[in-house]
mmCIF file of C-alpha atoms in Angstrom:
data_model
loop_
_atom_site.group_PDB
_atom_site.id
_atom_site.type_symbol
_atom_site.label_atom_id
_atom_site.label_comp_id
_atom_site.label_asym_id
_atom_site.label_seq_id
_atom_site.Cartn_x
_atom_site.Cartn_y
_atom_site.Cartn_z
ATOM 1 C CA UNK A 18 90.684 122.193 108.356
ATOM 2 C CA UNK A 19 86.953 121.685 108.953
ATOM 3 C CA UNK A 20 85.795 120.940 112.469
ATOM 4 C CA UNK A 21 83.806 117.757 113.292
ATOM 5 C CA UNK A 22 84.800 115.784 110.153
ATOM 6 C CA UNK A 23 87.595 113.647 111.591
ATOM 7 C CA UNK A 24 86.908 110.266 113.327
ATOM 8 C CA UNK A 25 87.581 109.869 117.051
ATOM 9 C CA UNK A 26 91.147 108.772 117.562
ATOM 10 C CA UNK A 27 91.599 106.813 120.841
ATOM 11 C CA UNK A 28 93.617 104.133 122.633
ATOM 12 C CA UNK A 29 92.669 100.470 122.067
ATOM 13 C CA UNK A 30 94.268 97.160 123.142
ATOM 14 C CA UNK A 31 95.403 94.722 120.402
ATOM 15 C CA UNK A 32 95.567 91.043 121.280
ATOM 16 C CA UNK A 33 97.859 88.897 119.048
ATOM 17 C CA UNK A 34 97.026 85.238 118.238
ATOM 18 C CA UNK A 35 99.541 84.018 120.856
ATOM 19 C CA UNK A 36 97.859 86.133 123.592
ATOM 20 C CA UNK A 37 100.435 88.979 123.827
ATOM 21 C CA UNK A 38 98.967 92.415 123.917
ATOM 22 C CA UNK A 39 99.953 96.024 123.197
ATOM 23 C CA UNK A 40 98.205 99.289 123.212
ATOM 24 C CA UNK A 41 97.935 101.553 120.160
ATOM 25 C CA UNK A 42 95.905 104.533 118.902
ATOM 26 C CA UNK A 43 93.189 103.854 116.352
ATOM 27 C CA UNK A 44 89.871 104.969 114.895
ATOM 28 C CA UNK A 45 88.542 101.357 115.253
ATOM 29 C CA UNK A 46 86.004 100.743 118.003
ATOM 30 C CA UNK A 47 85.869 103.046 121.036
ATOM 31 C CA UNK A 48 88.083 103.954 123.868
ATOM 32 C CA UNK A 49 89.428 100.894 125.725
ATOM 33 C CA UNK A 50 88.006 98.293 123.258
ATOM 34 C CA UNK A 51 89.989 95.115 122.666
ATOM 35 C CA UNK A 52 90.895 94.078 119.060
ATOM 36 C CA UNK A 53 91.560 90.278 118.782
ATOM 37 C CA UNK A 54 93.514 89.393 115.643
ATOM 38 C CA UNK A 55 92.870 86.097 113.759
ATOM 39 C CA UNK A 56 96.041 86.438 111.722
ATOM 40 C CA UNK A 57 99.246 88.255 112.678
ATOM 41 C CA UNK A 58 102.923 88.261 111.633
ATOM 42 C CA UNK A 59 103.662 85.413 114.102
ATOM 43 C CA UNK A 60 101.190 83.001 112.605
ATOM 44 C CA UNK A 61 100.588 83.953 108.859
ATOM 45 C CA UNK A 62 102.574 82.031 106.219
ATOM 46 C CA UNK A 63 103.289 85.221 104.306
ATOM 47 C CA UNK A 64 105.493 86.324 107.203
ATOM 48 C CA UNK A 65 106.621 82.957 108.617
ATOM 49 C CA UNK A 66 107.620 81.329 105.331
ATOM 50 C CA UNK A 67 105.100 78.615 105.563
ATOM 51 C CA UNK A 68 104.474 75.954 103.096
ATOM 52 C CA UNK A 69 103.807 77.165 99.611
ATOM 53 C CA UNK A 70 101.709 75.076 97.109
ATOM 54 C CA UNK A 71 102.090 75.640 93.426
ATOM 55 C CA UNK A 72 99.145 74.575 91.401
ATOM 56 C CA UNK A 73 100.298 73.612 87.911
ATOM 57 C CA UNK A 74 97.426 74.446 85.576
ATOM 58 C CA UNK A 75 97.928 73.442 81.928
ATOM 59 C CA UNK A 76 101.711 72.779 82.615
ATOM 60 C CA UNK A 77 102.549 76.438 83.169
ATOM 61 C CA UNK A 78 104.933 75.827 86.031
ATOM 62 C CA UNK A 79 106.732 72.957 84.160
ATOM 63 C CA UNK A 80 107.061 75.133 81.059
ATOM 64 C CA UNK A 81 108.490 77.989 83.131
ATOM 65 C CA UNK A 82 110.888 75.610 84.837
ATOM 66 C CA UNK A 83 111.891 74.153 81.484
ATOM 67 C CA UNK A 84 112.533 77.631 80.029
ATOM 68 C CA UNK A 85 114.184 79.256 83.049
ATOM 69 C CA UNK A 86 115.363 76.267 85.104
ATOM 70 C CA UNK A 87 118.988 77.198 84.479
ATOM 71 C CA UNK A 88 118.634 80.140 86.861
ATOM 72 C CA UNK A 89 118.252 77.737 89.871
ATOM 73 C CA UNK A 90 121.704 76.235 89.401
#
């Protein structure tokens, strides 16, 4: 491998949205920096199963439900 082509890999502190922290190694920032997350698995609907909204444009959802509605039974 070539020398001097890899980024600096160091320890940083990650702060979750609820204030909990953990240390990890990363190429982000510099040694000892603090990465504050805006979204994490504890708060994002993709992980928490939050409310989903279906936008029915041109009746597509209703046509799908009419065609495949028997699968929900």
